[in-house]
Amino acid sequence: MSARPLLESVNYSSHYDATYSTGGDGGPTLPLDDIDRSIVEKRLLRKLDFRMAFLVLVYIMNIMDRYNVAAARLRGFEEDLGMTGNQFNTLISILYLGYLFMQAPSWLFFVEGALTIAVALSAIWILPDFPSTPSVWLSPDEQILAKRRMEEEVVAIVHESKPEGNFSGLVEALMDWRVWWLGVALHLMVCSQSFTMFFPTISATMGYSATTSLLLCAPPWILGTATLFVIARHSDVTGDRFWYIVCPQLVSIIGYMIAISTMNTGMRYLSLFFMTQSPAAFVVCLAWITNIFSQSQSKRAAAIALINTISSTGFISSSYIWPSSWGPSYVNSYLICISATVMSIAMCWILRQHLSLCNEAAEAEEKVLGLPEGFRYLL
């Protein structure tokens, strides 16, 4: 776990001596004094927030198409297709296999799949790649400030000692052990959250009708969504990542233990509210990844793609964690989820220790060379 890659990735002299800089997408930027930052920044953030809100719709369409098969199960999906044993679990596995290789919508729900494709295509014009991307909704001074904000957030991105080749980022990502480490950690996290694919089935174990069981799924996820926003926002404010990944997972473990310990309707429903806190950990972990691999745009893009692919395989394997034969208590399923959660937390802790050592090494070198504070990994 060497700390050297962090120190070698930053060209300190270019960072501290330059008056003008080159943006990560190739365009020059002006000193902040040349624009009225406070006014322009407020206007820029308002526009960006409005555009980024579109991502909420994209995510909703993506998730809705994936999880509707779980709701269909309560409406006679298995009976209509004559499924028995683990055939439904195999169907779920095949569904996510398609997502893994093509990120394609289901052929199971054609109408929603077509709508998802339409929303995705519209994102080409709604969501720009970089601040320099031609757009009618950003003024020149807003584009300048947007590029400068990217530079300030990640110093090393724009000061690499050599240009990036077409595949250099991919090669670097493949050779970085942290990519594989995080991929496995998120794979375990996905397995621990496999209850999301069978949430209506778990709700139905309380003995209510199919319609009531589906309605009962809403309140836990409403709470989970609300706390996700709070956790993600507070994580950004504090600049901390690890504890905001761990705490939601610990809360979910409480939910698993409650579900294991009783078949009481009220207590099992309460456990669902605890379980739905865990997806916040996944979201914060994705934000952590963008910081860990922020020294190179191409490497960051490749790392995110590789980690996402590795983690997505968790949907395939975890499809078999919830066989009907283990119901209605699903004790074995919850025990697997607890084990996966603990292992994921342990891997994140080890990574945090490594990043902490990297930060300490960077601080020590800055003191020796008499340099101001440079890039730091978020912990």
CSV table of C-alpha atoms in Angstrom, one decimal:
chain,number,residue,atom,x,y,z
A,1,MET,CA,0.0,0.0,0.0
A,2,SER,CA,2.5,2.6,-1.1
A,3,ALA,CA,1.8,6.2,-0.7
A,4,ARG,CA,4.1,7.2,-3.6
A,5,PRO,CA,1.5,7.2,-6.4
A,6,LEU,CA,-0.3,10.1,-4.7
A,7,LEU,CA,2.9,12.2,-4.5
A,8,GLU,CA,4.1,11.4,-8.0
A,9,SER,CA,0.9,12.3,-9.7
A,10,VAL,CA,1.0,16.0,-8.8
A,11,ASN,CA,3.4,18.5,-10.5
A,12,TYR,CA,3.7,20.9,-7.6
A,13,SER,CA,5.8,23.5,-9.4
A,14,SER,CA,3.2,24.1,-12.2
A,15,HIS,CA,0.4,24.3,-9.6
A,16,TYR,CA,1.9,26.9,-7.4
A,17,ASP,CA,3.7,29.0,-10.0
A,18,ALA,CA,1.2,29.3,-12.8
A,19,THR,CA,-1.0,32.4,-13.2
A,20,TYR,CA,-3.0,31.1,-16.1
A,21,SER,CA,-3.9,27.4,-16.4
A,22,THR,CA,-5.3,25.0,-18.9
A,23,GLY,CA,-8.7,23.4,-18.1
A,24,GLY,CA,-9.0,19.6,-18.0
A,25,ASP,CA,-10.9,19.8,-21.3
A,26,GLY,CA,-8.2,21.8,-23.1
A,27,GLY,CA,-9.5,25.4,-22.9
A,28,PRO,CA,-7.7,28.2,-21.1
A,29,THR,CA,-9.2,29.7,-18.0
A,30,LEU,CA,-8.9,33.2,-16.5
A,31,PRO,CA,-7.9,34.2,-13.0
A,32,LEU,CA,-10.9,34.5,-10.7
A,33,ASP,CA,-10.3,38.2,-10.2
A,34,ASP,CA,-11.3,38.7,-13.8
A,35,ILE,CA,-14.9,37.8,-13.1
A,36,ASP,CA,-17.3,38.7,-10.3
A,37,ARG,CA,-17.3,35.2,-8.8
A,38,SER,CA,-20.0,35.6,-6.2
A,39,ILE,CA,-22.6,36.7,-8.6
A,40,VAL,CA,-21.6,34.4,-11.5
A,41,GLU,CA,-21.2,31.4,-9.2
A,42,LYS,CA,-24.7,31.8,-7.7
A,43,ARG,CA,-26.2,31.9,-11.2
A,44,LEU,CA,-24.1,29.0,-12.4
A,45,LEU,CA,-25.0,26.7,-9.5
A,46,ARG,CA,-28.7,27.5,-10.0
A,47,LYS,CA,-28.4,26.4,-13.6
A,48,LEU,CA,-26.4,23.3,-12.8
A,49,ASP,CA,-28.8,22.2,-10.1
A,50,PHE,CA,-31.7,22.5,-12.5
A,51,ARG,CA,-29.9,20.5,-15.1
A,52,MET,CA,-28.7,17.9,-12.7
A,53,ALA,CA,-32.2,17.3,-11.5
A,54,PHE,CA,-32.7,15.5,-14.7
A,55,LEU,CA,-30.5,12.8,-13.4
A,56,VAL,CA,-33.2,12.0,-10.8
A,57,LEU,CA,-35.6,11.2,-13.6
A,58,VAL,CA,-32.9,9.0,-15.3
A,59,TYR,CA,-32.3,7.1,-12.1
A,60,ILE,CA,-36.0,6.6,-11.4
A,61,MET,CA,-36.5,5.2,-14.9
A,62,ASN,CA,-33.5,2.9,-14.5
A,63,ILE,CA,-34.5,1.5,-11.1
A,64,MET,CA,-38.2,1.2,-12.0
A,65,ASP,CA,-37.5,-0.9,-15.0
A,66,ARG,CA,-35.2,-3.2,-13.0
A,67,TYR,CA,-37.4,-3.7,-9.9
A,68,ASN,CA,-40.9,-4.0,-11.5
A,69,VAL,CA,-40.3,-7.7,-11.9
A,70,ALA,CA,-40.3,-8.0,-8.1
A,71,ALA,CA,-43.7,-6.4,-8.0
A,72,ALA,CA,-45.0,-8.5,-10.9
A,73,ARG,CA,-44.2,-11.6,-8.8
A,74,LEU,CA,-47.0,-10.8,-6.4
A,75,ARG,CA,-49.4,-10.4,-9.3
A,76,GLY,CA,-49.0,-14.0,-10.5
A,77,PHE,CA,-45.9,-13.6,-12.6
A,78,GLU,CA,-44.6,-17.0,-11.7
A,79,GLU,CA,-47.9,-18.7,-12.1
A,80,ASP,CA,-48.6,-17.2,-15.5
A,81,LEU,CA,-45.2,-18.4,-16.8
A,82,GLY,CA,-45.4,-21.7,-15.0
A,83,MET,CA,-42.2,-21.1,-13.0
A,84,THR,CA,-41.2,-23.4,-10.2
A,85,GLY,CA,-38.3,-23.7,-7.7
A,86,ASN,CA,-35.5,-21.3,-8.4
A,87,GLN,CA,-36.6,-20.4,-11.9
A,88,PHE,CA,-37.7,-16.9,-10.8
A,89,ASN,CA,-34.3,-16.3,-9.2
A,90,THR,CA,-32.7,-17.4,-12.5
A,91,LEU,CA,-34.9,-15.0,-14.4
A,92,ILE,CA,-33.6,-12.2,-12.1
A,93,SER,CA,-30.0,-13.3,-12.7
A,94,ILE,CA,-30.5,-13.3,-16.5
A,95,LEU,CA,-32.2,-9.8,-16.3
A,96,TYR,CA,-29.1,-8.3,-14.6
A,97,LEU,CA,-26.8,-10.2,-16.9
A,98,GLY,CA,-28.3,-8.1,-19.7
A,99,TYR,CA,-27.7,-4.9,-17.7
A,100,LEU,CA,-24.1,-5.9,-17.0
A,101,PHE,CA,-23.1,-6.2,-20.6
A,102,MET,CA,-25.4,-3.7,-22.3
A,103,GLN,CA,-27.1,-1.7,-19.6
A,104,ALA,CA,-30.2,-2.4,-21.7
A,105,PRO,CA,-33.8,-2.1,-20.4
A,106,SER,CA,-35.9,-5.2,-19.9
A,107,TRP,CA,-37.6,-6.9,-22.6
A,108,LEU,CA,-40.1,-8.0,-19.9
A,109,PHE,CA,-41.6,-4.5,-19.7
A,110,PHE,CA,-41.5,-3.1,-23.3
A,111,VAL,CA,-43.4,0.1,-22.7
A,112,GLU,CA,-41.3,1.2,-19.7
A,113,GLY,CA,-38.1,0.0,-21.5
A,114,ALA,CA,-39.0,2.2,-24.5
A,115,LEU,CA,-39.6,5.2,-22.2
A,116,THR,CA,-36.3,4.6,-20.5
A,117,ILE,CA,-34.5,4.7,-23.8
A,118,ALA,CA,-36.2,7.9,-24.8
A,119,VAL,CA,-35.2,9.5,-21.5
A,120,ALA,CA,-31.6,8.3,-22.0
A,121,LEU,CA,-31.4,9.7,-25.5
A,122,SER,CA,-32.6,13.1,-24.4
A,123,ALA,CA,-29.8,13.3,-21.9
A,124,ILE,CA,-27.4,13.8,-24.8
A,125,TRP,CA,-28.7,17.3,-25.2
A,126,ILE,CA,-29.6,18.1,-21.6
A,127,LEU,CA,-26.4,17.0,-19.8
A,128,PRO,CA,-23.1,18.3,-21.2
A,129,ASP,CA,-19.9,16.4,-20.8
A,130,PHE,CA,-17.6,19.4,-19.8
A,131,PRO,CA,-18.0,23.1,-19.2
A,132,SER,CA,-16.4,23.8,-22.6
A,133,THR,CA,-19.1,21.7,-24.4
A,134,PRO,CA,-21.0,24.2,-26.6
A,135,SER,CA,-24.3,25.1,-24.9
A,136,VAL,CA,-26.8,27.9,-25.1
A,137,TRP,CA,-27.6,27.8,-21.4
A,138,LEU,CA,-24.2,28.8,-20.1
A,139,SER,CA,-22.7,32.2,-20.7
A,140,PRO,CA,-18.9,32.6,-21.4
A,141,ASP,CA,-18.2,33.8,-17.8
A,142,GLU,CA,-20.2,30.9,-16.4
A,143,GLN,CA,-18.1,28.4,-18.5
A,144,ILE,CA,-14.9,30.0,-17.3
A,145,LEU,CA,-16.0,29.7,-13.7
A,146,ALA,CA,-17.2,26.1,-14.1
A,147,LYS,CA,-13.8,25.1,-15.4
A,148,ARG,CA,-12.1,26.9,-12.6
A,149,ARG,CA,-14.3,25.1,-10.0
A,150,MET,CA,-13.2,21.8,-11.5
A,151,GLU,CA,-9.6,22.8,-11.2
A,152,GLU,CA,-10.0,23.9,-7.6
A,153,GLU,CA,-11.7,20.7,-6.6
A,154,VAL,CA,-9.0,18.5,-8.0
A,155,VAL,CA,-5.7,20.2,-8.4
A,156,ALA,CA,-3.9,17.2,-10.0
A,157,ILE,CA,-6.3,16.8,-12.9
A,158,VAL,CA,-4.9,19.7,-14.9
A,159,HIS,CA,-1.3,19.5,-14.0
A,160,GLU,CA,-0.2,16.0,-15.1
A,161,SER,CA,3.4,15.8,-16.4
A,162,LYS,CA,2.4,14.1,-19.7
A,163,PRO,CA,-0.6,14.0,-22.0
A,164,GLU,CA,-3.0,11.1,-21.7
A,165,GLY,CA,-3.3,8.5,-24.5
A,166,ASN,CA,-6.5,7.0,-25.6
A,167,PHE,CA,-6.0,3.8,-23.5
A,168,SER,CA,-3.6,5.1,-20.8
A,169,GLY,CA,-6.4,5.7,-18.4
A,170,LEU,CA,-7.8,2.2,-18.9
A,171,VAL,CA,-4.3,0.6,-18.4
A,172,GLU,CA,-3.7,2.6,-15.3
A,173,ALA,CA,-7.1,1.6,-13.9
A,174,LEU,CA,-6.5,-2.0,-14.6
A,175,MET,CA,-3.1,-1.9,-12.8
A,176,ASP,CA,-4.4,-0.1,-9.7
A,177,TRP,CA,-5.3,-2.5,-7.0
A,178,ARG,CA,-7.7,0.0,-5.5
A,179,VAL,CA,-10.0,-0.4,-8.5
A,180,TRP,CA,-10.4,-4.1,-7.9
A,181,TRP,CA,-10.6,-3.6,-4.1
A,182,LEU,CA,-13.4,-1.2,-4.4
A,183,GLY,CA,-15.1,-3.3,-7.1
A,184,VAL,CA,-15.2,-6.3,-4.7
A,185,ALA,CA,-16.3,-4.0,-1.8
A,186,LEU,CA,-19.2,-2.7,-3.8
A,187,HIS,CA,-20.0,-6.2,-5.1
A,188,LEU,CA,-20.4,-7.3,-1.4
A,189,MET,CA,-22.5,-4.1,-0.8
A,190,VAL,CA,-24.8,-5.0,-3.6
A,191,CYS,CA,-25.2,-8.5,-2.3
A,192,SER,CA,-26.0,-7.2,1.2
A,193,GLN,CA,-28.7,-5.0,-0.4
A,194,SER,CA,-30.2,-7.8,-2.5
A,195,PHE,CA,-33.4,-7.5,-0.5
A,196,THR,CA,-34.2,-4.6,-2.8
A,197,MET,CA,-34.9,-7.0,-5.6
A,198,PHE,CA,-37.3,-9.0,-3.4
A,199,PHE,CA,-38.8,-6.2,-1.3
A,200,PRO,CA,-42.4,-6.9,-2.3
A,201,THR,CA,-41.8,-10.6,-1.5
A,202,ILE,CA,-40.5,-9.7,1.9
A,203,SER,CA,-43.4,-7.4,2.5
A,204,ALA,CA,-45.8,-10.1,1.5
A,205,THR,CA,-44.5,-12.4,4.3
A,206,MET,CA,-46.5,-10.2,6.7
A,207,GLY,CA,-49.6,-11.9,5.4
A,208,TYR,CA,-51.4,-9.1,3.6
A,209,SER,CA,-52.9,-9.1,0.2
A,210,ALA,CA,-50.8,-8.4,-2.9
A,211,THR,CA,-52.1,-4.9,-3.2
A,212,THR,CA,-51.6,-4.1,0.4
A,213,SER,CA,-48.2,-5.6,0.4
A,214,LEU,CA,-47.2,-3.4,-2.5
A,215,LEU,CA,-48.6,-0.3,-0.8
A,216,LEU,CA,-46.6,-1.2,2.3
A,217,CYS,CA,-43.4,-1.0,0.3
A,218,ALA,CA,-43.7,2.7,-0.2
A,219,PRO,CA,-43.2,4.2,3.3
A,220,PRO,CA,-39.9,2.5,4.0
A,221,TRP,CA,-38.5,3.7,0.7
A,222,ILE,CA,-39.8,7.2,1.3
A,223,LEU,CA,-37.9,7.3,4.5
A,224,GLY,CA,-34.8,5.7,2.9
A,225,THR,CA,-34.8,8.3,0.1
A,226,ALA,CA,-35.2,11.2,2.6
A,227,THR,CA,-32.3,10.0,4.8
A,228,LEU,CA,-30.2,9.3,1.7
A,229,PHE,CA,-30.4,13.0,0.7
A,230,VAL,CA,-29.5,14.0,4.3
A,231,ILE,CA,-26.5,11.6,4.5
A,232,ALA,CA,-25.1,12.5,1.1
A,233,ARG,CA,-25.4,16.2,1.7
A,234,HIS,CA,-23.8,16.0,5.2
A,235,SER,CA,-21.0,13.8,3.8
A,236,ASP,CA,-20.2,16.5,1.2
A,237,VAL,CA,-20.3,19.3,3.9
A,238,THR,CA,-18.0,17.5,6.2
A,239,GLY,CA,-15.7,16.0,3.5
A,240,ASP,CA,-15.9,12.6,5.2
A,241,ARG,CA,-16.9,9.4,3.4
A,242,PHE,CA,-16.1,6.3,5.4
A,243,TRP,CA,-18.4,6.9,8.3
A,244,TYR,CA,-21.2,7.9,6.1
A,245,ILE,CA,-20.8,4.5,4.3
A,246,VAL,CA,-20.5,2.5,7.5
A,247,CYS,CA,-23.4,4.0,9.6
A,248,PRO,CA,-26.2,3.3,7.1
A,249,GLN,CA,-24.9,-0.3,6.8
A,250,LEU,CA,-24.9,-0.7,10.5
A,251,VAL,CA,-28.5,0.5,10.6
A,252,SER,CA,-29.4,-2.1,8.0
A,253,ILE,CA,-27.8,-4.8,10.1
A,254,ILE,CA,-30.2,-3.9,12.9
A,255,GLY,CA,-33.0,-4.4,10.5
A,256,TYR,CA,-31.8,-7.8,9.4
A,257,MET,CA,-31.4,-8.9,13.0
A,258,ILE,CA,-35.0,-7.7,13.8
A,259,ALA,CA,-36.3,-9.7,10.9
A,260,ILE,CA,-34.4,-12.8,11.9
A,261,SER,CA,-35.5,-12.7,15.5
A,262,THR,CA,-39.3,-12.5,15.1
A,263,MET,CA,-42.3,-13.1,12.8
A,264,ASN,CA,-44.3,-10.4,14.5
A,265,THR,CA,-46.0,-8.3,11.8
A,266,GLY,CA,-45.2,-4.9,13.4
A,267,MET,CA,-41.6,-5.7,14.1
A,268,ARG,CA,-40.9,-7.2,10.7
A,269,TYR,CA,-42.4,-4.1,9.1
A,270,LEU,CA,-40.2,-1.9,11.3
A,271,SER,CA,-37.2,-3.9,10.1
A,272,LEU,CA,-37.9,-2.8,6.5
A,273,PHE,CA,-37.4,0.9,7.6
A,274,PHE,CA,-34.0,0.0,8.9
A,275,MET,CA,-33.0,-2.0,5.8
A,276,THR,CA,-33.8,0.8,3.4
A,277,GLN,CA,-31.1,3.0,4.9
A,278,SER,CA,-28.3,0.9,3.4
A,279,PRO,CA,-28.5,2.2,-0.2
A,280,ALA,CA,-27.2,5.6,1.1
A,281,ALA,CA,-23.9,3.8,1.7
A,282,PHE,CA,-23.6,2.8,-2.0
A,283,VAL,CA,-24.3,6.4,-3.1
A,284,VAL,CA,-21.6,7.9,-0.8
A,285,CYS,CA,-19.2,5.2,-1.9
A,286,LEU,CA,-19.6,6.2,-5.5
A,287,ALA,CA,-18.8,9.8,-4.5
A,288,TRP,CA,-15.7,8.5,-2.7
A,289,ILE,CA,-14.5,6.8,-5.9
A,290,THR,CA,-14.6,10.0,-7.9
A,291,ASN,CA,-12.2,11.6,-5.3
A,292,ILE,CA,-9.9,8.6,-5.0
A,293,PHE,CA,-9.2,8.4,-8.8
A,294,SER,CA,-9.5,12.2,-9.5
A,295,GLN,CA,-5.9,12.7,-10.5
A,296,SER,CA,-6.6,11.7,-14.1
A,297,GLN,CA,-9.8,12.1,-16.0
A,298,SER,CA,-9.3,9.1,-18.3
A,299,LYS,CA,-8.3,6.9,-15.4
A,300,ARG,CA,-11.2,8.1,-13.3
A,301,ALA,CA,-13.6,7.3,-16.1
A,302,ALA,CA,-12.1,3.8,-16.6
A,303,ALA,CA,-12.1,3.2,-12.9
A,304,ILE,CA,-15.7,4.1,-12.4
A,305,ALA,CA,-16.7,1.9,-15.3
A,306,LEU,CA,-14.7,-1.1,-14.0
A,307,ILE,CA,-15.9,-0.7,-10.5
A,308,ASN,CA,-19.5,-0.4,-11.6
A,309,THR,CA,-19.2,-3.5,-13.7
A,310,ILE,CA,-17.6,-5.6,-10.9
A,311,SER,CA,-20.2,-4.4,-8.4
A,312,SER,CA,-23.1,-5.1,-10.9
A,313,THR,CA,-22.1,-8.8,-10.9
A,314,GLY,CA,-23.5,-8.8,-7.3
A,315,PHE,CA,-27.0,-8.6,-8.7
A,316,ILE,CA,-26.4,-11.8,-10.6
A,317,SER,CA,-25.1,-13.8,-7.7
A,318,SER,CA,-27.4,-12.3,-5.1
A,319,SER,CA,-30.5,-13.3,-7.1
A,320,TYR,CA,-30.1,-16.8,-5.5
A,321,ILE,CA,-29.9,-15.4,-1.9
A,322,TRP,CA,-33.7,-15.3,-1.6
A,323,PRO,CA,-35.1,-18.7,-2.7
A,324,SER,CA,-38.8,-19.4,-1.9
A,325,SER,CA,-37.8,-22.4,0.1
A,326,TRP,CA,-36.1,-20.2,2.7
A,327,GLY,CA,-39.3,-18.2,3.3
A,328,PRO,CA,-41.3,-16.8,4.9
A,329,SER,CA,-38.7,-16.1,7.6
A,330,TYR,CA,-35.7,-15.9,5.2
A,331,VAL,CA,-33.3,-16.3,8.1
A,332,ASN,CA,-30.5,-17.7,5.9
A,333,SER,CA,-31.0,-14.8,3.5
A,334,TYR,CA,-30.6,-12.2,6.2
A,335,LEU,CA,-27.5,-13.9,7.6
A,336,ILE,CA,-25.9,-13.8,4.2
A,337,CYS,CA,-26.7,-10.1,3.9
A,338,ILE,CA,-25.2,-9.5,7.4
A,339,SER,CA,-22.0,-11.3,6.4
A,340,ALA,CA,-21.7,-9.4,3.1
A,341,THR,CA,-22.2,-6.1,5.0
A,342,VAL,CA,-19.5,-6.8,7.5
A,343,MET,CA,-17.0,-7.8,4.8
A,344,SER,CA,-17.8,-4.7,2.8
A,345,ILE,CA,-17.3,-2.5,5.9
A,346,ALA,CA,-14.0,-4.2,6.6
A,347,MET,CA,-12.7,-3.6,3.1
A,348,CYS,CA,-13.7,0.1,3.2
A,349,TRP,CA,-11.9,0.5,6.5
A,350,ILE,CA,-8.7,-1.0,5.1
A,351,LEU,CA,-8.9,1.3,2.1
A,352,ARG,CA,-9.4,4.3,4.4
A,353,GLN,CA,-6.3,3.4,6.4
A,354,HIS,CA,-4.3,3.3,3.1
A,355,LEU,CA,-5.6,6.6,2.0
A,356,SER,CA,-4.8,8.1,5.4
A,357,LEU,CA,-1.2,7.0,5.0
A,358,CYS,CA,-1.1,8.5,1.6
A,359,ASN,CA,-2.3,11.9,3.0
A,360,GLU,CA,0.3,11.7,5.8
A,361,ALA,CA,3.1,11.0,3.3
A,362,ALA,CA,2.0,13.9,1.1
A,363,GLU,CA,1.9,16.3,4.1
A,364,ALA,CA,5.4,15.2,5.2
A,365,GLU,CA,6.8,15.8,1.7
A,366,GLU,CA,5.2,19.2,1.5
A,367,LYS,CA,6.8,20.2,4.8
A,368,VAL,CA,10.2,19.0,3.6
A,369,LEU,CA,9.9,20.9,0.3
A,370,GLY,CA,8.3,23.9,1.8
A,371,LEU,CA,5.1,23.7,-0.3
A,372,PRO,CA,1.6,24.8,0.5
A,373,GLU,CA,-1.0,22.1,1.1
A,374,GLY,CA,-1.9,20.2,-2.1
A,375,PHE,CA,-4.3,17.4,-3.0
A,376,ARG,CA,-5.7,15.2,-0.2
A,377,TYR,CA,-7.8,12.1,-0.4
A,378,LEU,CA,-11.2,12.3,1.4
A,379,LEU,CA,-11.5,9.8,4.2
